[in-house]
Tab-separated table of C-alpha atoms and ligand atoms in Angstrom:
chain	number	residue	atom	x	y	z
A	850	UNK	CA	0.000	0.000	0.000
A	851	UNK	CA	1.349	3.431	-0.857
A	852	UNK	CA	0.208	6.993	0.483
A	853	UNK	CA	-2.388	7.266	-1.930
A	854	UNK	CA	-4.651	5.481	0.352
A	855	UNK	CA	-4.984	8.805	2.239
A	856	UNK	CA	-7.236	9.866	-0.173
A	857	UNK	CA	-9.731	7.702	2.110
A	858	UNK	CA	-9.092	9.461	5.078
A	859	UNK	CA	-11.016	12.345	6.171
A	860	UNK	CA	-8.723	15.158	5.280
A	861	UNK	CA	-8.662	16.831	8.880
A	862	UNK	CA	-5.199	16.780	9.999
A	863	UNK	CA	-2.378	18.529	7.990
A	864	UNK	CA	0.361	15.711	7.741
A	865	UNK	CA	4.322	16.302	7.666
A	866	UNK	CA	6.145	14.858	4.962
A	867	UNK	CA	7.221	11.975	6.538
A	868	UNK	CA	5.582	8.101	6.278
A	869	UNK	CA	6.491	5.852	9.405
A	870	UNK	CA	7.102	2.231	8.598
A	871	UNK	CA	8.754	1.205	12.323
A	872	UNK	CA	9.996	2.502	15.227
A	873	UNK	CA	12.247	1.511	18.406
A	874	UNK	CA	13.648	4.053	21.725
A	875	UNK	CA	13.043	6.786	20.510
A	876	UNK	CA	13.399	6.625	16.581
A	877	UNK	CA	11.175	6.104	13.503
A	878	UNK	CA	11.991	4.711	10.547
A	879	UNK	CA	10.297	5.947	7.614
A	880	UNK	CA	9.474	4.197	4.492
A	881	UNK	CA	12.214	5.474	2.354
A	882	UNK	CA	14.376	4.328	5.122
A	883	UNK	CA	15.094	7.193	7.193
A	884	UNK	CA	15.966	7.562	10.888
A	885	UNK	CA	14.316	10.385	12.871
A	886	UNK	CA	14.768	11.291	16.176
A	887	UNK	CA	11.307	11.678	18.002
A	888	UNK	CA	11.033	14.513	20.259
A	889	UNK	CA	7.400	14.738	19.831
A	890	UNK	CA	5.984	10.938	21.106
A	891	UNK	CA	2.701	11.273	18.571
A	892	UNK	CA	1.310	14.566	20.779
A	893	UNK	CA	2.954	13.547	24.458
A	894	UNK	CA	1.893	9.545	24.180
A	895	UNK	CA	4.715	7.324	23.942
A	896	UNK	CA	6.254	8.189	27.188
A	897	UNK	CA	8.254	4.624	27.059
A	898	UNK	CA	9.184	4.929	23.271
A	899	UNK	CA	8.522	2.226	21.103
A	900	UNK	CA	9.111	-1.303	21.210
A	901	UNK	CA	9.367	-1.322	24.886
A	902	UNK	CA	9.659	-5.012	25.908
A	903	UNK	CA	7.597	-5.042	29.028
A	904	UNK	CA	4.455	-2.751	27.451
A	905	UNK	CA	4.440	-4.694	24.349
A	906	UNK	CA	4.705	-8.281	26.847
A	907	UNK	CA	2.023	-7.119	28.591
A	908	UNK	CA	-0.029	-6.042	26.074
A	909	UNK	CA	0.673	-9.542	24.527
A	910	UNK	CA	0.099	-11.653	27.375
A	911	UNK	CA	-2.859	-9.725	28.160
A	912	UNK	CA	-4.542	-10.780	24.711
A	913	UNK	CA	-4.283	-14.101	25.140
A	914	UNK	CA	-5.418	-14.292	28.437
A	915	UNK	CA	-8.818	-12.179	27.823
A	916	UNK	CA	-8.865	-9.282	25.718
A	917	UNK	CA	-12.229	-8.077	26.679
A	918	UNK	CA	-14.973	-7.989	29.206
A	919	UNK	CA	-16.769	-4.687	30.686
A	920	UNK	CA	-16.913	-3.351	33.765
A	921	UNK	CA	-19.760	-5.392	34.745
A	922	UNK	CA	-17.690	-8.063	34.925
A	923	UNK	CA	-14.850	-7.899	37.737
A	924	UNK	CA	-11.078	-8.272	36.389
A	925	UNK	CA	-8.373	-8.396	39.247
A	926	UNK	CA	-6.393	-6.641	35.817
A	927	UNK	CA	-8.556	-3.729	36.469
A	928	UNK	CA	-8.664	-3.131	40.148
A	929	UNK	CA	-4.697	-3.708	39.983
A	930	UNK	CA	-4.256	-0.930	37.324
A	931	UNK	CA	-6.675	1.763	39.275
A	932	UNK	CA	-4.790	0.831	42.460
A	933	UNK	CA	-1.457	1.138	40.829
A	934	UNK	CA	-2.740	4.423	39.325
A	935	UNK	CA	-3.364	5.628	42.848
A	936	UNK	CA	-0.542	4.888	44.011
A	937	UNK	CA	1.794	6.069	41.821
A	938	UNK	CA	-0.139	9.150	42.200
A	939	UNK	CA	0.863	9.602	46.217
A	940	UNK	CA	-1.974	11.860	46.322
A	941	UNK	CA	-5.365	11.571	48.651
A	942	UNK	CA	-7.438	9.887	45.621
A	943	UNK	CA	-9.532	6.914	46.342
A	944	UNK	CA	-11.397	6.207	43.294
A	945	UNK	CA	-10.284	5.618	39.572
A	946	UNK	CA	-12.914	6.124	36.640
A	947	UNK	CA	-11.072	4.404	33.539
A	948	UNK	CA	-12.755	6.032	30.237
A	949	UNK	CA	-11.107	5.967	26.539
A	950	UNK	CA	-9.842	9.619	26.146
A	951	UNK	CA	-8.566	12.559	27.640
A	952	UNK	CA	-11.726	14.520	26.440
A	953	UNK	CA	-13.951	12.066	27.918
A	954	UNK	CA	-12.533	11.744	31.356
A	955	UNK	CA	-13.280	15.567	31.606
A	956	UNK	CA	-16.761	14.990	30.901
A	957	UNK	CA	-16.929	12.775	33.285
A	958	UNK	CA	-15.311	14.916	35.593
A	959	UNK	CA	-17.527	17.956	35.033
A	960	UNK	CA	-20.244	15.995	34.549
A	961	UNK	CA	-19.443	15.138	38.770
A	962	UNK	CA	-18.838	18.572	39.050
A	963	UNK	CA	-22.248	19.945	37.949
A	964	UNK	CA	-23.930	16.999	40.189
A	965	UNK	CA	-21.650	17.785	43.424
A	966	UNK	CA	-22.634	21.523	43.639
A	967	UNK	CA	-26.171	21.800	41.874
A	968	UNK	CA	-24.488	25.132	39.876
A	969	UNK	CA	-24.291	25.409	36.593
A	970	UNK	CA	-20.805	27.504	35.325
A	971	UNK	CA	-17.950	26.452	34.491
A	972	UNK	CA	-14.270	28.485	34.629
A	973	UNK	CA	-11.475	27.918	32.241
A	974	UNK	CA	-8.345	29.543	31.522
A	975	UNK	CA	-7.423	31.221	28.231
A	976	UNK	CA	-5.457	29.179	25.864
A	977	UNK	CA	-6.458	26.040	27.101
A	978	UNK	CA	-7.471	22.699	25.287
A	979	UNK	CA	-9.509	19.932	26.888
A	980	UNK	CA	-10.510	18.120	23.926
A	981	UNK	CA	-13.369	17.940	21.263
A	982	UNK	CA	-16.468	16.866	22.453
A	983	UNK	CA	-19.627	19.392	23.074
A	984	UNK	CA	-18.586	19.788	26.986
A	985	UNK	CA	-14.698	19.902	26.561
A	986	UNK	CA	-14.519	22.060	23.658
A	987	UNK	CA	-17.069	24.190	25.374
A	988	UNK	CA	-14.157	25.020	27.738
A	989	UNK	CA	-11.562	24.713	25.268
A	990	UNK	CA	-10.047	28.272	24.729
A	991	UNK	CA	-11.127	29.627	21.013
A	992	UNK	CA	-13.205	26.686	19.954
A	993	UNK	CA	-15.777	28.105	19.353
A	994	UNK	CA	-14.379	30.836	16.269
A	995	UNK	CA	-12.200	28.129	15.281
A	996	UNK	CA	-14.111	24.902	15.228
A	997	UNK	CA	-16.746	24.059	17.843
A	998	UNK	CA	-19.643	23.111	15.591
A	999	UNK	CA	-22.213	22.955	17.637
A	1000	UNK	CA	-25.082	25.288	18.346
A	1001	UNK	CA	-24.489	26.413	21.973
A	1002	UNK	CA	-22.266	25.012	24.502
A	1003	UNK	CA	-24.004	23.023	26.914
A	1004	UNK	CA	-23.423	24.787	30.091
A	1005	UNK	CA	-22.208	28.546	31.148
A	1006	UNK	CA	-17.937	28.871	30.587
A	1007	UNK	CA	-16.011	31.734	31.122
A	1008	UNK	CA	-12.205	31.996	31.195
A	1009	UNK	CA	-9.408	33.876	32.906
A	1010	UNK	CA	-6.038	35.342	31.687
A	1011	UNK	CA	-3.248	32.524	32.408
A	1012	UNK	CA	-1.599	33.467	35.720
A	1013	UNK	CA	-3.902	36.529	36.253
A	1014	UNK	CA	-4.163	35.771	40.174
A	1015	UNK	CA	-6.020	39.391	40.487
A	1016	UNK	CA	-9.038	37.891	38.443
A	1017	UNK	CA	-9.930	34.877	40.052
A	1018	UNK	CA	-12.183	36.387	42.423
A	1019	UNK	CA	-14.468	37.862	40.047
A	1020	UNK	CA	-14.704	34.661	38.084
A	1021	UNK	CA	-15.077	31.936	40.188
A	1022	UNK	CA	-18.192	33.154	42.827
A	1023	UNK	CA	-21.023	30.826	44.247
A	1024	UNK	CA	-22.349	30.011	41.150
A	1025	UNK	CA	-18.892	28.491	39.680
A	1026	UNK	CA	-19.797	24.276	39.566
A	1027	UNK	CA	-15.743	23.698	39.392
A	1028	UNK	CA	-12.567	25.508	37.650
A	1029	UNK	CA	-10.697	23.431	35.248
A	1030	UNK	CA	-6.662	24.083	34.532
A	1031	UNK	CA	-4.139	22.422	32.807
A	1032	UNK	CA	-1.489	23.266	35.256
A	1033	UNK	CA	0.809	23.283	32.524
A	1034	UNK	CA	-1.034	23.727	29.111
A	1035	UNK	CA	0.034	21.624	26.745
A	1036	UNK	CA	-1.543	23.033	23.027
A	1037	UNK	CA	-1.769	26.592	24.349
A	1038	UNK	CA	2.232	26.206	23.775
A	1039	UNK	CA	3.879	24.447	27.049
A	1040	UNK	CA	2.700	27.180	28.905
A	1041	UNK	CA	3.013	26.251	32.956
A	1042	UNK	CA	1.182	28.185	35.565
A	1043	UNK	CA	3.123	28.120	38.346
A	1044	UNK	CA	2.510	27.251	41.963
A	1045	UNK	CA	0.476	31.188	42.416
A	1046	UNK	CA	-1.973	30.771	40.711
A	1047	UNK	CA	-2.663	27.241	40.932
A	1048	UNK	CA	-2.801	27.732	44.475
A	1049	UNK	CA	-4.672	30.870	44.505
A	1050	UNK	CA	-7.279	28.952	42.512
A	1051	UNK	CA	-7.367	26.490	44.955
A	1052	UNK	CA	-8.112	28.621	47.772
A	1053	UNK	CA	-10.924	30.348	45.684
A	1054	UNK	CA	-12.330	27.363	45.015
A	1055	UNK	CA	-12.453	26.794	48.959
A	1056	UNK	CA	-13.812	29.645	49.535
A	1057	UNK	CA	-16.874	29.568	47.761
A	1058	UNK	CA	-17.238	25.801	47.265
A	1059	UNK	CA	-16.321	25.061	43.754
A	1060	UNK	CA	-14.481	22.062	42.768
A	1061	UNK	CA	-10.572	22.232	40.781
A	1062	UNK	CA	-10.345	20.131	38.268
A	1063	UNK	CA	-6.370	19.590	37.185
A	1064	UNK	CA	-6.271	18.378	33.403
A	1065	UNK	CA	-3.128	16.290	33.021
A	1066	UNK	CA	-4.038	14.780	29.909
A	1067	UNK	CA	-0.686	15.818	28.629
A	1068	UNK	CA	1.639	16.482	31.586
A	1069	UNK	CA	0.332	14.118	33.811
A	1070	UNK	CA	2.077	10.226	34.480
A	1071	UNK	CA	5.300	11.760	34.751
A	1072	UNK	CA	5.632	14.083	32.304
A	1073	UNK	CA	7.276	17.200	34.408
A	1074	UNK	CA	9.188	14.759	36.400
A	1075	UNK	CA	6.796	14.154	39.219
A	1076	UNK	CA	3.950	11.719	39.097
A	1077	UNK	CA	1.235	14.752	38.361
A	1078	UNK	CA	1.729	18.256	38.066
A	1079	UNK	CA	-0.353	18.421	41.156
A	1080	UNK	CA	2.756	16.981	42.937
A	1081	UNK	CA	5.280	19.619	41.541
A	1082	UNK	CA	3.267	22.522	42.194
A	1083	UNK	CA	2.335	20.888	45.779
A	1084	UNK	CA	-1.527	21.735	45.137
A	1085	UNK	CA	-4.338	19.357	45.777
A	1086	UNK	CA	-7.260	19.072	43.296
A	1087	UNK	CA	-10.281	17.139	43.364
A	1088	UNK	CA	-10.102	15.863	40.102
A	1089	UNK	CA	-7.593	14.503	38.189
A	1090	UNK	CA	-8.119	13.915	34.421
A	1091	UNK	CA	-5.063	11.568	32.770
A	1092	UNK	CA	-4.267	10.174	29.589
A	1093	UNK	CA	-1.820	9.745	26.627
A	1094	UNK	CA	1.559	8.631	28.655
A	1095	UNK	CA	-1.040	6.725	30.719
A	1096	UNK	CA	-1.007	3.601	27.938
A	1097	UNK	CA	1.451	4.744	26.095
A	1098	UNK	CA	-0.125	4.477	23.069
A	1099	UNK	CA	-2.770	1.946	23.807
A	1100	UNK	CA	-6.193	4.275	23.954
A	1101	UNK	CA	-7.057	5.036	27.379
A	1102	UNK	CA	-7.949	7.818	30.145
A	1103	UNK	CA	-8.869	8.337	33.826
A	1104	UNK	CA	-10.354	10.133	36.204
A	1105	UNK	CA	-9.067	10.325	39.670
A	1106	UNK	CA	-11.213	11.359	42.807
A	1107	UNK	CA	-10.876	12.440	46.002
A	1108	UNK	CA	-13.296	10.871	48.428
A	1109	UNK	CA	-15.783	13.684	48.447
A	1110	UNK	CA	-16.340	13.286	44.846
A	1111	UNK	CA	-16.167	9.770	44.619
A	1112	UNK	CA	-18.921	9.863	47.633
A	1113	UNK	CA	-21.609	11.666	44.567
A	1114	UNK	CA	-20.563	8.357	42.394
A	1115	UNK	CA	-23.261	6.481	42.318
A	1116	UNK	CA	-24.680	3.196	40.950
A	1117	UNK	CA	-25.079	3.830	36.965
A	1118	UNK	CA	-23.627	7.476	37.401
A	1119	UNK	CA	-21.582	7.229	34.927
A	1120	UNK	CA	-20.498	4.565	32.204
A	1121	UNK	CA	-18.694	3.173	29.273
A	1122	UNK	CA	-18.144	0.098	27.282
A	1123	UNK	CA	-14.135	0.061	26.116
A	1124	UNK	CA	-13.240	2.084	29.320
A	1125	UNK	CA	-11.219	0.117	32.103
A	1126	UNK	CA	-10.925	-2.990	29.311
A	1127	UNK	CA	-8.117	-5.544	30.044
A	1128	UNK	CA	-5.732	-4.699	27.566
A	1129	UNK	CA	-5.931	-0.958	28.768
A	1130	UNK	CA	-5.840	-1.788	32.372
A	1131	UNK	CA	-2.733	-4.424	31.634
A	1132	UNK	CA	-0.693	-1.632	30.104
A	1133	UNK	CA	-1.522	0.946	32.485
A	1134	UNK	CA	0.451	-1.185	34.804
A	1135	UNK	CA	3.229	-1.751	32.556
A	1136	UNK	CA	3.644	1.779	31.716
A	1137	UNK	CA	3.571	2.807	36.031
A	1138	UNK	CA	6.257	-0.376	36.570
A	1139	UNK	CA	8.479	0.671	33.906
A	1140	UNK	CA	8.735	4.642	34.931
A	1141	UNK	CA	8.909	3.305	38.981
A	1142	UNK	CA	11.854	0.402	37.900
A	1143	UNK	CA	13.345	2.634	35.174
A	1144	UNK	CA	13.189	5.513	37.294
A	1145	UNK	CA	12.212	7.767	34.613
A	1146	UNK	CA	10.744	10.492	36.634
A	1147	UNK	CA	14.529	11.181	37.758
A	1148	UNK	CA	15.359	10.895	33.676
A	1149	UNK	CA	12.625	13.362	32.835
A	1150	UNK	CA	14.084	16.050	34.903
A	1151	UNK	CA	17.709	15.303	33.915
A	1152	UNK	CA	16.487	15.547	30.513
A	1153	UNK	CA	14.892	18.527	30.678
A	1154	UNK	CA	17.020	20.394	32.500
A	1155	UNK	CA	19.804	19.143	29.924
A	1156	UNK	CA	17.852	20.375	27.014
A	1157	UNK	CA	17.052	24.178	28.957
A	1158	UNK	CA	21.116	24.302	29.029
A	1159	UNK	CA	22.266	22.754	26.102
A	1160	UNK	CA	19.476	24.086	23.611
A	1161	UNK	CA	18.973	27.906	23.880
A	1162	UNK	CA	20.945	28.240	20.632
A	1163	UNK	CA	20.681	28.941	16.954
A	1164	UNK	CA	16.984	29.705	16.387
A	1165	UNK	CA	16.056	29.530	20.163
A	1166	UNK	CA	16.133	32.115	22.557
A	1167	UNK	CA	14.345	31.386	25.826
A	1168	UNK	CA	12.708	28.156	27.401
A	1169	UNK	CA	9.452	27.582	28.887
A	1170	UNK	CA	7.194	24.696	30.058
A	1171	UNK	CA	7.929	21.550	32.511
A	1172	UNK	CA	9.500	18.389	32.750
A	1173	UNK	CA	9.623	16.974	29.000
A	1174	UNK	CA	6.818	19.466	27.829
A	1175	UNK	CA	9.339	22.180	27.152
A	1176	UNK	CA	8.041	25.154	24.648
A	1177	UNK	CA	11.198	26.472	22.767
A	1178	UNK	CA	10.816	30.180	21.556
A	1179	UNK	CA	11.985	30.950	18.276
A	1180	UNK	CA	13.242	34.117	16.686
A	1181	UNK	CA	11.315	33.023	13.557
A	1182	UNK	CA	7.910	31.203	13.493
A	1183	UNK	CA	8.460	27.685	15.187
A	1184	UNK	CA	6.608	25.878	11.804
A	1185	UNK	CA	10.011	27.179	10.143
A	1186	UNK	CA	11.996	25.676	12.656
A	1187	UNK	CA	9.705	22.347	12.594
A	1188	UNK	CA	10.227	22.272	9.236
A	1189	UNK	CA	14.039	22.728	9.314
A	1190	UNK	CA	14.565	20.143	11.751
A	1191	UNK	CA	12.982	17.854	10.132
A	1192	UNK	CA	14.601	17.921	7.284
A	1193	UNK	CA	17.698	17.347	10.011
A	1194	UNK	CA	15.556	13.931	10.411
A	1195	UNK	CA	14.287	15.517	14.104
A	1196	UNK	CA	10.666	15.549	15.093
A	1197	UNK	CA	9.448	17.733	17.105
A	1198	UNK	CA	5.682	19.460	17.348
A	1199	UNK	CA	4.254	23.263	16.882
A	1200	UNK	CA	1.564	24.882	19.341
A	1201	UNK	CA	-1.132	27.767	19.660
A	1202	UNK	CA	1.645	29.650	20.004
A	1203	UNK	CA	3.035	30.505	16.577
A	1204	UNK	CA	6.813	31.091	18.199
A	1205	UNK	CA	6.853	27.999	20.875
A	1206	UNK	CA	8.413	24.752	19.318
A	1207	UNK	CA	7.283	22.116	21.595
A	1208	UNK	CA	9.075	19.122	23.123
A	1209	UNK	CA	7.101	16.093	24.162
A	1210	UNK	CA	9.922	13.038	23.919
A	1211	UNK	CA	9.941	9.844	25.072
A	1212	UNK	CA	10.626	9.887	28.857
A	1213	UNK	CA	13.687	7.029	27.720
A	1214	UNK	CA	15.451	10.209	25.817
A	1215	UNK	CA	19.470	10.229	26.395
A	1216	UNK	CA	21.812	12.861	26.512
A	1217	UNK	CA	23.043	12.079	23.305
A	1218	UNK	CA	19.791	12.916	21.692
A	1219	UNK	CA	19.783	16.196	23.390
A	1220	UNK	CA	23.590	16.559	21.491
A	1221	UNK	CA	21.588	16.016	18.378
A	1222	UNK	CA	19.157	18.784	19.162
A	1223	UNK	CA	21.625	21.185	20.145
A	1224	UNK	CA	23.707	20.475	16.884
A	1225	UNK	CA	20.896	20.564	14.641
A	1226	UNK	CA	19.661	24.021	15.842
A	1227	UNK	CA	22.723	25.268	15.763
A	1228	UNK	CA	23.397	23.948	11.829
A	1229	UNK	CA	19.500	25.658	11.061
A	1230	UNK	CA	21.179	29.335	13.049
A	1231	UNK	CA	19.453	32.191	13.965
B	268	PLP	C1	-4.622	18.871	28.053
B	268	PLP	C2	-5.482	18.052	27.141
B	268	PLP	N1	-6.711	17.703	27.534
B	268	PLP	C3	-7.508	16.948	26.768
B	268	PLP	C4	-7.104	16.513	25.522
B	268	PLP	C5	-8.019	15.679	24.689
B	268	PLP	O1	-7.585	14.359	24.718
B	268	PLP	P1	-8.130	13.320	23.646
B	268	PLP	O2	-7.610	13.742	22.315
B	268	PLP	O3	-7.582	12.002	24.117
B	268	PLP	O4	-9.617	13.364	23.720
B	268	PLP	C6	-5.819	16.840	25.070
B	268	PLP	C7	-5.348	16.397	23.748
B	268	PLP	O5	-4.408	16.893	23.201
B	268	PLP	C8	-4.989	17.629	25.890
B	268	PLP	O6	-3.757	17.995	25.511
C-alpha cells in the first residue's frame, strides 16, 4: 500500500512529509528508510518509546489471556491498574474512573462537578485545550471561532487570563460548579502556571465551594518529572483527568477522585463500554512499573534540565514549560523551525503559540539525543 490510500481518510489533519514504517527508543523509521529522532511521542503519548519489551509483553500476554470484558464483569487486571494508578499518584485519591480519552474523562469529571454543587458555570483559563467533544470544547479556549460546531455550549464557561491571580475572584463566585486548569497547558504552547496561581485557585475554590479540576491529559504520568503536576506545584485538586503517557499508546484515560467526589458516584452514574478494558488496564500497569523500575521520573528532569542548558541556541532564545513538555521560543515562526529540523531527520511538534516549538519526547530520551538537538539548531542558526 502506498500513500495514496490517504485519499480515504477524512482530510482533517495537515500531515508532515514523513511516512512511518517502524519505530524503536526513541526513533522512527520511515518508508524510504530514514531515521528520525522523536522529540514529539505522537502529541505527548509514547512516554516509554517504542518497542518497549515489558508494554508490548504485557499487552501480549494480556490478549491471550482475555482481551475483553466490561466493567460489569470484575477483572483483578482492572482493580490492579486503578490501584497502581493511585498509588503512583501519592496523592489523597480513592477512586479511579477508567474512560477511553482525555476529552472524555473531563466529561466525566464535570459531569461530577455539575452533580456535586447543583451550579451550573464552568471556569477555564485562556489558551487552554480539553478536547473535542460538546462539553470539553465548550471550555476549550477559542473553539468556538475556530471549530466548535455545535449550536451552543451546553453549560455557562467563562475563562481567565493565564496566571492573572487578580481575576480569580471575580470569576469563580457561588455560582462556579468547578474551575478546570491544565497546570501546565500543553496546546496553548507548554505554557506552565506556576505554583500562584494554581494555588490561589485552589483557595478560591475553597472559599466559595467550587471544585478544581487539574487536566493532566498531557503532563500528567510523569511528564514534568513528578507523578502529576499536582505533585510539583504541591496543590491538591479534586479531580484529576489523565491520559496519553497513561497507555502509552494503547487508547485510554482516567479520572481520579478524592473521596468527596467519589462519595456523589453512584450506581449507573456514569459509564462506558471500552473504558477500564483488560488490555488498557494491563498496560496501564506496565507503563507505572516501567517509569517506577526505570526511574524515569529522575530521567525526565535530567532531561529537561539538559535540554534548557544545552538548547537555547541557533533559532532559540528562551525556554518555557515543565519536565519533558518544554516550549522552545523561536526568533522566527516555530513551523520554520519544525520544518528545518525535520529535514535534520528531528521531530518535534508546533503549538497555539506561533513562536513555541514544543518538546514532548519519550521519557527514555538520552543525553546524546539532546547533542543532536543542540547540533541541529545550531546547523538551522538564527
Ligand atoms: C490537556 C489536554 N486535555 C484533553 C485533551 C483531549 O484528549 P483526547 O484527544 O484524548 O480526547 C488533550 C489532547 O491533546 C490535551 O492535551
Amino acid at each position: 500500500m502506498d500513500l495514496k490510500s490517504v485519499d480515504y481518510l477524512a482530510p482533517v489533519f495537515a500531515q508532515y512529509p514523513i511516512e512511518v514504517t517502524s519505530a524503536q527508543g526513541v526513533w522512527l523509521t520511515t518508508r524510504d528508510g530514514r531515521r528520525i529522532l522523536d522529540l514529539y511521542g505522537g502529541h505527548a503519548v509514547a512516554a516509554l518509546g517504542y518497542g518497549h519489551a515489558a508494554w508490548t509483553a504485557a499487552l501480549s500476554s494480556q490478549a491471550q489471556a482475555c482481551h475483553f470484558q466490561s466493567n460489569a464483569v470484575p477483572m483483578q487486571v482492572r482493580s490492579r491498574a486503578a490501584a497502581r494508578l493511585v498509588a503512583f499518584s501519592k496523592l489523597p485519591f480513592t477512586s479511579v474512573f477508567f474512560v477511553n480519552s482525555g476529552a472524555e474523562a473531563n466529561e466525566n469529571a464535570l459531569k461530577l462537578a455539575f452533580r456535586i454543587t447543583k451550579r451550573q458555570k464552568i471556569v477555564a483559563i485562556e489558551g487552554s485545550f480539553h478536547g473535542r467533544t460538546a462539553a470539553a470544547g465548550a471550555i476549550t479556549w477559542g473553539a468556538a471561532s475556530k471549530w466548535y460546531g455545535y449550536p451552543r455550549t451546553p453549560f455557562d464557561v467563562s475563562f481567565i487570563a493565564r496566571r492573572d491571580t487578580g481575576a480569580i475572584a471575580a470569576q469563580v463566585t457561588s455560582a462556579t460548579a468547578a474551575v478546570i486548569v491544565e497546570p501546565v497547558q500543553g496546546v496553548g504552547g507548554a505554557y506552565d502556571m506556576g505554583a500562584p496561581f494554581l494555588r490561589a485557585l485552589r483557595a478560591r475554590c475553597d472559599e466559595v465551594g467550587a471544585l478544581l479540576i487539574f487536566d493532566e491529559v498531557q503532563c500528567g504520568m510523569g511528564r514534568t518529572g513528578e507523578p502529576f503536576a499536582a505533585t510539583l506545584y504541591d496543590v491538591q485538586p479534586d479531580m484529576i483527568t489523565t491520559a496519553k503517557a497513561l497507555g502509552n499508546g494503547f487508547p485510554c484515560a482516567a479520572l481520579l477522585m478524592t473521596p468527596r467526589v467519589a462519595a456523589a458516584v453512584k450506581l449507573d452514574a456514569l459509564g462506558t463500554t471500552f473504558g477500564g478494558g483488560p488490555m488498557a488496564c494491563a498496560v496501564i500497569e506496565a507503563v507505572i512499573e516501567a517509569i517506577e523500575s526505570e526511574q524515569l521520573l529522575a530521567r525526565v528532569r535530567h532531561t529537561s534540565a539538559l535540554i534548557r542548558n544545552r538548547c537555547l541556541v541557533g533559532p532559540v532564545i528562551a525556554h518555557q514549560g515543565a519536565g519533558l513538555l518544554l516550549g522552545l521560543r523561536t526568533v522566527r515562526p516555530a513551523k520554520e523551525i519544525h520544518a528545518a529540523l525535520l529535514e535534520r531527520d528531528i521531530l518535534t511538534g508546533t503549538s497555539a503559540d506561533p513562536t513555541i516549538l514544543r518538546l514532548l519526547p519519550p521519557y527514555i530520551l538520552r543525553d546524546r539525543h539532546v547533542e543532536l538537538l543542540r547540533r541541529a539548531l545550531l546547523d538551522i542558526g538564527s
